[in-house]
Coordinates of N, CA and C in Angstrom, one line a residue:
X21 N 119.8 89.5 111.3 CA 119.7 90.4 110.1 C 120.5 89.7 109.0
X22 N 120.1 89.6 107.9 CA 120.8 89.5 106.4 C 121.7 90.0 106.2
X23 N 122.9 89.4 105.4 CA 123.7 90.3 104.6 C 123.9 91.3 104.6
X24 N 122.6 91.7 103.7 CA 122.3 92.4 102.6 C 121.8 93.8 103.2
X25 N 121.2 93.4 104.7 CA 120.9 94.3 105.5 C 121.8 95.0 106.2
X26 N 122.4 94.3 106.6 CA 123.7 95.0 107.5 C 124.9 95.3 106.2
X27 N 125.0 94.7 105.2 CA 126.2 95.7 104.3 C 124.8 97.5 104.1
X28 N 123.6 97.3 103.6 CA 123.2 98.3 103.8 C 123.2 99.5 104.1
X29 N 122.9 98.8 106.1 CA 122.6 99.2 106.6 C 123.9 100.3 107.0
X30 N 125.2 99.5 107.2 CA 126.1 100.0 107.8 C 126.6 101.3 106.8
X31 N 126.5 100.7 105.9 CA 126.9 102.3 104.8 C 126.0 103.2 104.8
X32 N 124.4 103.2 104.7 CA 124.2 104.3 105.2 C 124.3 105.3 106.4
X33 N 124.1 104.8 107.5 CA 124.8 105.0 109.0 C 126.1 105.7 108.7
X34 N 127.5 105.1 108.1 CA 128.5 105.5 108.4 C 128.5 106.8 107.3
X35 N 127.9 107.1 106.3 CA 127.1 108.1 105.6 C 126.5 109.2 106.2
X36 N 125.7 108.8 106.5 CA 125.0 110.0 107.4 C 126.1 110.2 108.7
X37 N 126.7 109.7 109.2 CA 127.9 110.1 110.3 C 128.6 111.3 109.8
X38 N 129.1 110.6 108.5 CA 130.5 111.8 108.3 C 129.4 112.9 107.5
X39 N 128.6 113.1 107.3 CA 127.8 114.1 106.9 C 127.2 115.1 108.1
X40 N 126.9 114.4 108.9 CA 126.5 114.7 110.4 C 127.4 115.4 111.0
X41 N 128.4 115.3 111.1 CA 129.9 115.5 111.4 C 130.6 116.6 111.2
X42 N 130.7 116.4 109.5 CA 131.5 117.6 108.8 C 130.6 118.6 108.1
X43 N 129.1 118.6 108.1 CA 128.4 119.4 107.3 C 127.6 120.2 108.2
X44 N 126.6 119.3 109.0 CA 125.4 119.8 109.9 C 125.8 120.1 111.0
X45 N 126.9 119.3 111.7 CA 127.4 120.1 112.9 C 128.4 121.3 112.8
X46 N 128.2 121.7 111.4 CA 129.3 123.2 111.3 C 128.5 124.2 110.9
X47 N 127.4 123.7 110.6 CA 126.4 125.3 110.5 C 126.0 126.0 111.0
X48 N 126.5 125.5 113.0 CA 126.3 126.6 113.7 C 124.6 127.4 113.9
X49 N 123.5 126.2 114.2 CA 122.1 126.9 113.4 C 121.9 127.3 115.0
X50 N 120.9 127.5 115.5 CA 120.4 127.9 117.0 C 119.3 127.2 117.2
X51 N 119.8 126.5 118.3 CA 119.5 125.5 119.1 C 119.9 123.9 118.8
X52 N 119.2 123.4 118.8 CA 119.3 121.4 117.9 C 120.2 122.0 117.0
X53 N 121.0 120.4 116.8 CA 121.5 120.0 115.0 C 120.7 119.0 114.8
X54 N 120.5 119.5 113.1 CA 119.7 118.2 112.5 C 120.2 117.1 112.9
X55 N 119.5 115.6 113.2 CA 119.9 114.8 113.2 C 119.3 113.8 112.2
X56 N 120.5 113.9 111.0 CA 120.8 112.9 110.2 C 120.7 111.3 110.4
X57 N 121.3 110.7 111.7 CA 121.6 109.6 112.0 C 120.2 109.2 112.4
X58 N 119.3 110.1 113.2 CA 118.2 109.5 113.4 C 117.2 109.2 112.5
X59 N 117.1 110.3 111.6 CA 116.3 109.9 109.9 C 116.7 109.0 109.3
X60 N 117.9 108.8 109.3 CA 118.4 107.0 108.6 C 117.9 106.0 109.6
X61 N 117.6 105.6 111.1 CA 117.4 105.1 111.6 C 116.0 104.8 111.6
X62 N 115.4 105.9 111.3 CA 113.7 105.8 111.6 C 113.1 105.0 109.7
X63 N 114.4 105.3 108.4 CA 114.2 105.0 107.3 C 114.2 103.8 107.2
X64 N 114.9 103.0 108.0 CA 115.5 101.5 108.0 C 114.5 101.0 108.9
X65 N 114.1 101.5 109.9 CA 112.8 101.1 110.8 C 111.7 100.9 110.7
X66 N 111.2 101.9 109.8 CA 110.2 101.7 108.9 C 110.0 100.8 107.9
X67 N 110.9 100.2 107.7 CA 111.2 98.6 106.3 C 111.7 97.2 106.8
X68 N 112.4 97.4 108.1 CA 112.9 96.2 108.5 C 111.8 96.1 110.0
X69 N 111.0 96.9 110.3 CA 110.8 96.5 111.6 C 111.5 97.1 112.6
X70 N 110.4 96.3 114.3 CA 111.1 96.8 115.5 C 112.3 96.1 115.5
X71 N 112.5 94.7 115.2 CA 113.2 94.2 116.0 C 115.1 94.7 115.1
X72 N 114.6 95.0 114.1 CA 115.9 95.6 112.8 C 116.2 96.8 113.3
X73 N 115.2 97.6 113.2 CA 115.1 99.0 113.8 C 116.2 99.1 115.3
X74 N 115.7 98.3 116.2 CA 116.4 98.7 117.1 C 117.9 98.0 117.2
X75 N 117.9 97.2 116.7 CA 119.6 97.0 116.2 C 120.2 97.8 115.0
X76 N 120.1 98.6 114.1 CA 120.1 99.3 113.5 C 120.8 101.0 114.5
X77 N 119.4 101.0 115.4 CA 119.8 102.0 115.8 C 120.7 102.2 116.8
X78 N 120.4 100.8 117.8 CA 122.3 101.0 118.6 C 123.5 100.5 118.0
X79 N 123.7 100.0 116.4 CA 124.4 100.6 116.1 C 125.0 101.9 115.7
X80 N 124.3 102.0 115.4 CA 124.0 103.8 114.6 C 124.6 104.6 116.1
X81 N 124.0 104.3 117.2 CA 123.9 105.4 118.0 C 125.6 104.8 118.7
X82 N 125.8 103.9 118.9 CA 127.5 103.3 119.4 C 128.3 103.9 118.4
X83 N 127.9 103.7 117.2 CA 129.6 104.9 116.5 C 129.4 105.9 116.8
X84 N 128.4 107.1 116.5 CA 128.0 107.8 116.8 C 128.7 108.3 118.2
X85 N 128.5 107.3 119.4 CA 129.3 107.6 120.3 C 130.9 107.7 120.3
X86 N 131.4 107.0 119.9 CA 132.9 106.6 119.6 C 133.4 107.5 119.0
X87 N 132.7 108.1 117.6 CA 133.3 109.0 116.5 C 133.9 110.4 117.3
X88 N 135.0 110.9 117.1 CA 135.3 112.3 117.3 C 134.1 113.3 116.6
X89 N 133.7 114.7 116.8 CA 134.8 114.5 118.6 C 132.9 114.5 119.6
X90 N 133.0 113.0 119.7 CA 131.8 112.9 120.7 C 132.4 113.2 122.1
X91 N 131.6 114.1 122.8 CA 131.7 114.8 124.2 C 131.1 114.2 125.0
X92 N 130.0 112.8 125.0 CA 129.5 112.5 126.1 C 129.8 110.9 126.5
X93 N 128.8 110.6 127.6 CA 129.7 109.1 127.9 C 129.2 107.9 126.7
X94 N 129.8 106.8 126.6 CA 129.8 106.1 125.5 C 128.8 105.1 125.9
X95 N 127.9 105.0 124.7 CA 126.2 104.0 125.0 C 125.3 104.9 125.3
X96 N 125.3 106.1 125.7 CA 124.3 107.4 125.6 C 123.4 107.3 124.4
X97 N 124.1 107.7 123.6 CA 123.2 107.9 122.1 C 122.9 106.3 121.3
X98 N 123.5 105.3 122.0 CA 123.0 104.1 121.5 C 121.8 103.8 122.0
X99 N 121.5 103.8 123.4 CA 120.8 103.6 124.2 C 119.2 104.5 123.1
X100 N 119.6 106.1 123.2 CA 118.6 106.6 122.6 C 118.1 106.1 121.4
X101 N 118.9 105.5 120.6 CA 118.2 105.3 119.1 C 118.2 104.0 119.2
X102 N 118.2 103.1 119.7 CA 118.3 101.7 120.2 C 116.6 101.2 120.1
X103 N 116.4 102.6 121.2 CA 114.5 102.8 121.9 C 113.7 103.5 120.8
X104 N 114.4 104.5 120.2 CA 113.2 105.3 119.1 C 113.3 104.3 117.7
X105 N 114.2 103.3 117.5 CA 114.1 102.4 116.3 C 113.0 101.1 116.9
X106 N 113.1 101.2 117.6 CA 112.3 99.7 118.6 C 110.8 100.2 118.0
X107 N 110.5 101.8 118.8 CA 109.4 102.2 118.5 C 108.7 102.4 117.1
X108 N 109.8 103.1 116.5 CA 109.4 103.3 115.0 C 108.9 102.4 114.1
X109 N 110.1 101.1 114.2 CA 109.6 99.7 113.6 C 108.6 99.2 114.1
X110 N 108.0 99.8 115.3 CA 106.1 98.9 115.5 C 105.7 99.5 114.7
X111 N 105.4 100.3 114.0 CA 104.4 101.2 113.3 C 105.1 101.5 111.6
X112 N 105.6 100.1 111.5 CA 106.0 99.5 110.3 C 104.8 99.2 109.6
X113 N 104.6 99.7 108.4 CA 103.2 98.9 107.3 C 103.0 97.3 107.5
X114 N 102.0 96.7 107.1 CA 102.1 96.0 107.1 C 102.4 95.4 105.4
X115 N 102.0 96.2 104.8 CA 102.4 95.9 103.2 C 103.4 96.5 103.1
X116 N 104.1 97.3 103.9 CA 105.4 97.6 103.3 C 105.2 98.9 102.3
X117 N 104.5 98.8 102.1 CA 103.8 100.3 101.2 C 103.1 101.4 102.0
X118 N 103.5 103.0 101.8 CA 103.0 103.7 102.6 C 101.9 104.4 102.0
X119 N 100.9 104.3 102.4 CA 100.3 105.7 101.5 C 100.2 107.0 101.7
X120 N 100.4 107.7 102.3 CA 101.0 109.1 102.7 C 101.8 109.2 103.5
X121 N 102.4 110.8 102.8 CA 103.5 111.3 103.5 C 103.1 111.7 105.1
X122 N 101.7 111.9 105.4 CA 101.6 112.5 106.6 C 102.0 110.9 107.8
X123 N 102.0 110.4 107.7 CA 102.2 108.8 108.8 C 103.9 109.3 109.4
X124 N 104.8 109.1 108.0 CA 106.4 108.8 108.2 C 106.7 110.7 109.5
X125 N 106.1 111.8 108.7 CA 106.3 113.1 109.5 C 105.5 112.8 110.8
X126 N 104.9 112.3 111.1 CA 104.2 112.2 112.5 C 105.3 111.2 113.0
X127 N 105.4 110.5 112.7 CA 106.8 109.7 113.2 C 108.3 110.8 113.4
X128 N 108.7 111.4 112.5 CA 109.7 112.1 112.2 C 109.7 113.1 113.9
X129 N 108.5 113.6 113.9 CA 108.2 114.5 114.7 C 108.2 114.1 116.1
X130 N 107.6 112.8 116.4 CA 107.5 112.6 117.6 C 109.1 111.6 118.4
X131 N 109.9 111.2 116.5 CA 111.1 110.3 117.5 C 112.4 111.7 117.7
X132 N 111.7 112.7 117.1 CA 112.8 114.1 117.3 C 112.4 114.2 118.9
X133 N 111.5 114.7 119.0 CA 110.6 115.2 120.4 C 111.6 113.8 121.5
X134 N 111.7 112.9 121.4 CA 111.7 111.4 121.8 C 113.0 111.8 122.2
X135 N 113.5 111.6 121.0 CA 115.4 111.3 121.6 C 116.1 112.9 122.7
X136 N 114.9 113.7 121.7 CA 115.7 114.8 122.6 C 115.5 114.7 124.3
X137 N 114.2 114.5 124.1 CA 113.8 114.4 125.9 C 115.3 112.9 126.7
X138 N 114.7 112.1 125.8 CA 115.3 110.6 126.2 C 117.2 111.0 126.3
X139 N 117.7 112.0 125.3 CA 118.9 112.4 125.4 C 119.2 112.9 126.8
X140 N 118.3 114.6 126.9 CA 118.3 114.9 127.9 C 118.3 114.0 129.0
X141 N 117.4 113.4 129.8 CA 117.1 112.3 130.6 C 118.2 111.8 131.1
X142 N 118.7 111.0 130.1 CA 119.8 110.1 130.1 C 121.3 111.1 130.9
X143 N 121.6 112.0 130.3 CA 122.7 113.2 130.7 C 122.1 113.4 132.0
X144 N 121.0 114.3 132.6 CA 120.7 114.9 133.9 C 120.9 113.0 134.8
X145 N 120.8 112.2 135.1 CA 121.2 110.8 135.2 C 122.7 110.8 135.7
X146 N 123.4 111.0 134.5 CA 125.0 111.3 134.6 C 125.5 112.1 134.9
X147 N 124.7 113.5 134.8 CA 125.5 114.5 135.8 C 125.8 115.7 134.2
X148 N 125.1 115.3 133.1 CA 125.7 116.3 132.0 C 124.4 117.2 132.3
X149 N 124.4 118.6 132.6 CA 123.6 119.9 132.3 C 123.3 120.5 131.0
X150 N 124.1 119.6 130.2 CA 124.3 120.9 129.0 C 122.5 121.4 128.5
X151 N 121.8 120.7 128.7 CA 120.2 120.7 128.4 C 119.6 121.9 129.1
X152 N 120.1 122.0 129.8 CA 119.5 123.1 131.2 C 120.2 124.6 131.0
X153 N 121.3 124.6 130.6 CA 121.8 126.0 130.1 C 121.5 126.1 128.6
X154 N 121.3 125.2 127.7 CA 120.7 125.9 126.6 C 119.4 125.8 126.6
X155 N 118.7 125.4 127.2 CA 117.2 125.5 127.0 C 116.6 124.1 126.4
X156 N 115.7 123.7 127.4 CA 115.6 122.4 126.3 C 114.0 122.9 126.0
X157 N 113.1 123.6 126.0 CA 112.2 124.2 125.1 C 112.8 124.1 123.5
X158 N 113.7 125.3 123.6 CA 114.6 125.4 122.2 C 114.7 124.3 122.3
X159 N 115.6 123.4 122.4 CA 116.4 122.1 121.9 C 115.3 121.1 121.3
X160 N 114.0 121.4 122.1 CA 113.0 120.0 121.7 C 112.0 121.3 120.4
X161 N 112.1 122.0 120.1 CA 111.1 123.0 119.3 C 112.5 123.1 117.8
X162 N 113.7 123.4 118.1 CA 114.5 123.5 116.6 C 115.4 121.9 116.0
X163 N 115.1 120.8 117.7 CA 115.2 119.7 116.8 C 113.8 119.0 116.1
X164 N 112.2 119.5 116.1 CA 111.5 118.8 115.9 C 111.6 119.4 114.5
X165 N 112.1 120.9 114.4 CA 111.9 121.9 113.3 C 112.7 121.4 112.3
X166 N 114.3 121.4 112.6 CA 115.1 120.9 111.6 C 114.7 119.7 111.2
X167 N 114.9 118.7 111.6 CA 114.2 117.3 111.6 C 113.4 116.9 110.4
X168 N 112.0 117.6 111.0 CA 111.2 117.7 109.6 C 111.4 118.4 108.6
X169 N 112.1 119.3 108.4 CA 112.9 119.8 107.4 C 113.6 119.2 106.4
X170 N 114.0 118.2 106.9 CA 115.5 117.2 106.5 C 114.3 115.8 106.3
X171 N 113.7 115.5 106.7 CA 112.8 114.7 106.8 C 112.1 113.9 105.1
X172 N 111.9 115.0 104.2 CA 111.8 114.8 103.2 C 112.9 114.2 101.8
X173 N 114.1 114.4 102.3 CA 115.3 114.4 101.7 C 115.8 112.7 102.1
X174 N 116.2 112.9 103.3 CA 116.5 111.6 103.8 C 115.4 110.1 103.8
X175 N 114.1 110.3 104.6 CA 113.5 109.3 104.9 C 113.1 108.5 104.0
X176 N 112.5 108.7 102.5 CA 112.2 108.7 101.4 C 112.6 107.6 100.6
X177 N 114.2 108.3 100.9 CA 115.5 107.8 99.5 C 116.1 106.3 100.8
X178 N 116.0 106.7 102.1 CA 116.5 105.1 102.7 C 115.6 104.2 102.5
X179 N 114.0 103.9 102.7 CA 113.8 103.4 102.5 C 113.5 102.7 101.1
X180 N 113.2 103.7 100.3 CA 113.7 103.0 99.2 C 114.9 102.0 98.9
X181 N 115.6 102.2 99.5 CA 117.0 101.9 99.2 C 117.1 100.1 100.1
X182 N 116.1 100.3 100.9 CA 115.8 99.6 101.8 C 115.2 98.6 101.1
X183 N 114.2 99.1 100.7 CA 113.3 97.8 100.1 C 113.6 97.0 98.8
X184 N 114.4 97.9 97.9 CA 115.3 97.4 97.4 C 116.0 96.5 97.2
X185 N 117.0 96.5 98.5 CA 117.8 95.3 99.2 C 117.0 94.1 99.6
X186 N 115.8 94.5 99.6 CA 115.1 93.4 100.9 C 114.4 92.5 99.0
X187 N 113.7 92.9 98.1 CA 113.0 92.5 97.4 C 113.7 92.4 96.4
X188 N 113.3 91.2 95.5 CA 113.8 90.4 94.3 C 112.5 91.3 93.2
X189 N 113.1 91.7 92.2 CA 112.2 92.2 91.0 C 111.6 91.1 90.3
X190 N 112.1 90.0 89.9 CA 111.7 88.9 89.3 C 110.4 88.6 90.6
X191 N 110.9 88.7 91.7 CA 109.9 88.2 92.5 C 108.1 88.7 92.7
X192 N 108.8 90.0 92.6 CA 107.8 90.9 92.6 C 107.2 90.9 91.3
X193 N 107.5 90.8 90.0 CA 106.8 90.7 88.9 C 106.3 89.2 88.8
X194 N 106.2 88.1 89.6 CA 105.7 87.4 89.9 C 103.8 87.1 91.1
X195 N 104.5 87.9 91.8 CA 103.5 88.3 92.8 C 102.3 89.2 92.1
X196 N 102.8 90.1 91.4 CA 102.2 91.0 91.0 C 101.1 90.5 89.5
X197 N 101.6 89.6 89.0 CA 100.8 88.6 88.3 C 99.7 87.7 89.0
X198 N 100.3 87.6 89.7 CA 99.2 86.5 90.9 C 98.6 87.2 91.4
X199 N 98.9 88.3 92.2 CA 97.9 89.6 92.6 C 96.4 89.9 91.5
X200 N 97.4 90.1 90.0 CA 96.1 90.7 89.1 C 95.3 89.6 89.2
X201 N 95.6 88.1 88.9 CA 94.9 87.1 88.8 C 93.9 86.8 89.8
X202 N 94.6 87.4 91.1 CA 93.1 87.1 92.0 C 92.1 87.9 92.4
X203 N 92.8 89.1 91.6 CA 92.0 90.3 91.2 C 90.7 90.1 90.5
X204 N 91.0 89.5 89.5 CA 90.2 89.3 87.9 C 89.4 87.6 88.7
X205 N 90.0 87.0 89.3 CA 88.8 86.0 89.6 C 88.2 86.3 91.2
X206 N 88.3 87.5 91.5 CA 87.9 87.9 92.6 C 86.1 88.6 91.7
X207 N 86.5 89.3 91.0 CA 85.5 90.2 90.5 C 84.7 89.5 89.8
X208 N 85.3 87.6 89.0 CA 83.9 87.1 88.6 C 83.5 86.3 89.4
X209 N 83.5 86.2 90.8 CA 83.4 85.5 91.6 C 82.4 86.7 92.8
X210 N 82.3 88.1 92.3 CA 81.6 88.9 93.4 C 80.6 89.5 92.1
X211 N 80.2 88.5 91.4 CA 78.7 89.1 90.6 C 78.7 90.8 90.0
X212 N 80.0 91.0 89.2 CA 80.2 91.9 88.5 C 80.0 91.9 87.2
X213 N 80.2 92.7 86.5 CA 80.2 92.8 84.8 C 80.3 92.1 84.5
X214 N 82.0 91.4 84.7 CA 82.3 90.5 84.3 C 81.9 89.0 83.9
X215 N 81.2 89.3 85.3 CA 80.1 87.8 85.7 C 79.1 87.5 84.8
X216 N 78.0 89.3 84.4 CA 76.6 88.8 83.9 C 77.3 88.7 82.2
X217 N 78.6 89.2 82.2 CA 78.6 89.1 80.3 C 79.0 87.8 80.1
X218 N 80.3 87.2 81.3 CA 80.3 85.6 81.0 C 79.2 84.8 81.1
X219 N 78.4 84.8 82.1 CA 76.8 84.8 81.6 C 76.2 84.5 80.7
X220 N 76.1 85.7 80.1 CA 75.1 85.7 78.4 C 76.4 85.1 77.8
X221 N 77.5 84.8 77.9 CA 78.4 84.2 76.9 C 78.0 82.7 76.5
X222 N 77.8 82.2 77.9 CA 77.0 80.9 78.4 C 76.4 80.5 77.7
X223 N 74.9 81.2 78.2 CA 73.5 81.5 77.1 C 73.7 81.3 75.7
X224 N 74.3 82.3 74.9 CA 74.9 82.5 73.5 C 75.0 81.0 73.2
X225 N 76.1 80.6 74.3 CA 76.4 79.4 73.0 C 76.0 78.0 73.5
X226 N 75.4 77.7 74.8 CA 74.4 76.8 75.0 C 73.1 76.3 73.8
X227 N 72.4 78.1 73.4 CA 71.5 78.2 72.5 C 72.0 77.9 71.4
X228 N 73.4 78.1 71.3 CA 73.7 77.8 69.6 C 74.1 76.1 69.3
X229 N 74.1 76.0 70.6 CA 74.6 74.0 70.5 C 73.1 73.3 70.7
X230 N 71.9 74.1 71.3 CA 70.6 73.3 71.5 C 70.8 73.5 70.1
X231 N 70.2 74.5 69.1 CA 69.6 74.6 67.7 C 71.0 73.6 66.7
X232 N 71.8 73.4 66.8 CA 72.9 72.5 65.8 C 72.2 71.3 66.3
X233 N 71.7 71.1 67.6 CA 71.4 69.7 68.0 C 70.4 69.6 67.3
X234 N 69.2 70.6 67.4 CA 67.9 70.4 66.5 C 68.3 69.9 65.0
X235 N 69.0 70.9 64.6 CA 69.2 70.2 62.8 C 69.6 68.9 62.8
X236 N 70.5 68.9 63.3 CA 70.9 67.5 63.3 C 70.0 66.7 63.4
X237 N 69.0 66.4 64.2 CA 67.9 65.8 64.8 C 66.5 65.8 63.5
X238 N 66.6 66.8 62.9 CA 65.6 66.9 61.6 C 66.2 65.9 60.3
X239 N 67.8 66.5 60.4 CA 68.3 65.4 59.0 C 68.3 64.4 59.0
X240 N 68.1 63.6 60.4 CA 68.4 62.5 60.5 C 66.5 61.6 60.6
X241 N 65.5 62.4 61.2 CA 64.1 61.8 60.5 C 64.2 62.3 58.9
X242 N 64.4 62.8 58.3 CA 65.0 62.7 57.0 C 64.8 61.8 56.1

């Protein structure tokens, strides 16, 4: 990874932590807490890829573990976002450009569903129950719910933030010149408008160079 990626990456991560932390895990909602850390992870996933994404996310998910006051064993929650960034980053654009919001919430939705199962999983493994006395119906139904909730706010503004980091403006207003240009010689090259008026432009002044030839050709039997 770049620089540019990991100074990034690590400030939003350590962002979304102490937000995670001191805000969402004190609202006390029923069932799931939003998880902030995983919508930064799925925003960075979606711009850098699998192979970013999933380093991204076990770091994300290793502080996460470490930070007070984490209750469970440590590499748990790296492990989980480790695999939902792996995944998320396959189903990266290939332009990098999204065209609807409905793609990133089908994602949002299924890496909620994901970690919670994969969380659970991981604990029943280790011997942690807590999934089984609160219900993991609720757990996997109010984390898909908050999630997409929050989903709008967060996923949005990382990646932006993302692509940003990743792309040069000079660059891009470069590209984007070269883009229109093979635009515009694409279209007189596919027998458009363009084509039949350059065309008769041809014609025009072919005909106006035969007839100057004629005069010429008169003054001179002359």
């Amino acid at each position: 990874m770049r620089v540019n990626r990991i100074l990034l990456s690590s400030t939003l991560v350590v962002v979304a932590l102490v937000l995670q932390v001191s805000v969402l895990a004190r609202l006390h909602l029923p069932g799931a807490v939003p998880d902030l850390m995983l919508l930064t992870v799925l925003g960075l996933a979606l711009v850098y890829g699998h192979v970013g994404g999933a380093l991204v996310g076990f770091g994300a998910g290793l502080l996460a573990d470490l930070a007070p006051p984490a209750d469970h064993a440590a590499g748990r929650y790296a492990l989980v976002l480790c695999v939902i960034g792996y995944l998320a980053g396959l189903v990266k654009p290939e332009t990098g450009r999204l065209k609807s919001a409905t793609g990133p919430m089908i994602v949002v939705a299924v890496a909620a569903l994901g970690s919670t199962l994969l969380y659970a999983g991981v604990g029943a493994l280790v011997g942690d129950t807590a999934a089984r006395h609160v219900g993991l119906g609720s757990l996997l139904f109010t984390a898909a719910l908050y999630d997409l909730l929050l989903a709008p706010f967060v996923v949005p503004g990382v990646m932006a933030l993302a692509r940003r980091a990743e792309n040069d403006p000079l660059a891009e207003s470069t590209s984007a010149a070269a883009k229109a240009t093979d635009i515009s010689s694409g279209w007189l090259s596919g027998g458009t408008g363009l084509r039949i008026g350059g065309q008769r432009n041809g014609l025009r002044a072919a005909r106006a160079r035969m007839a100057k030839a004629g005069r010429i050709k008169g003054v001179k039997r002359l």
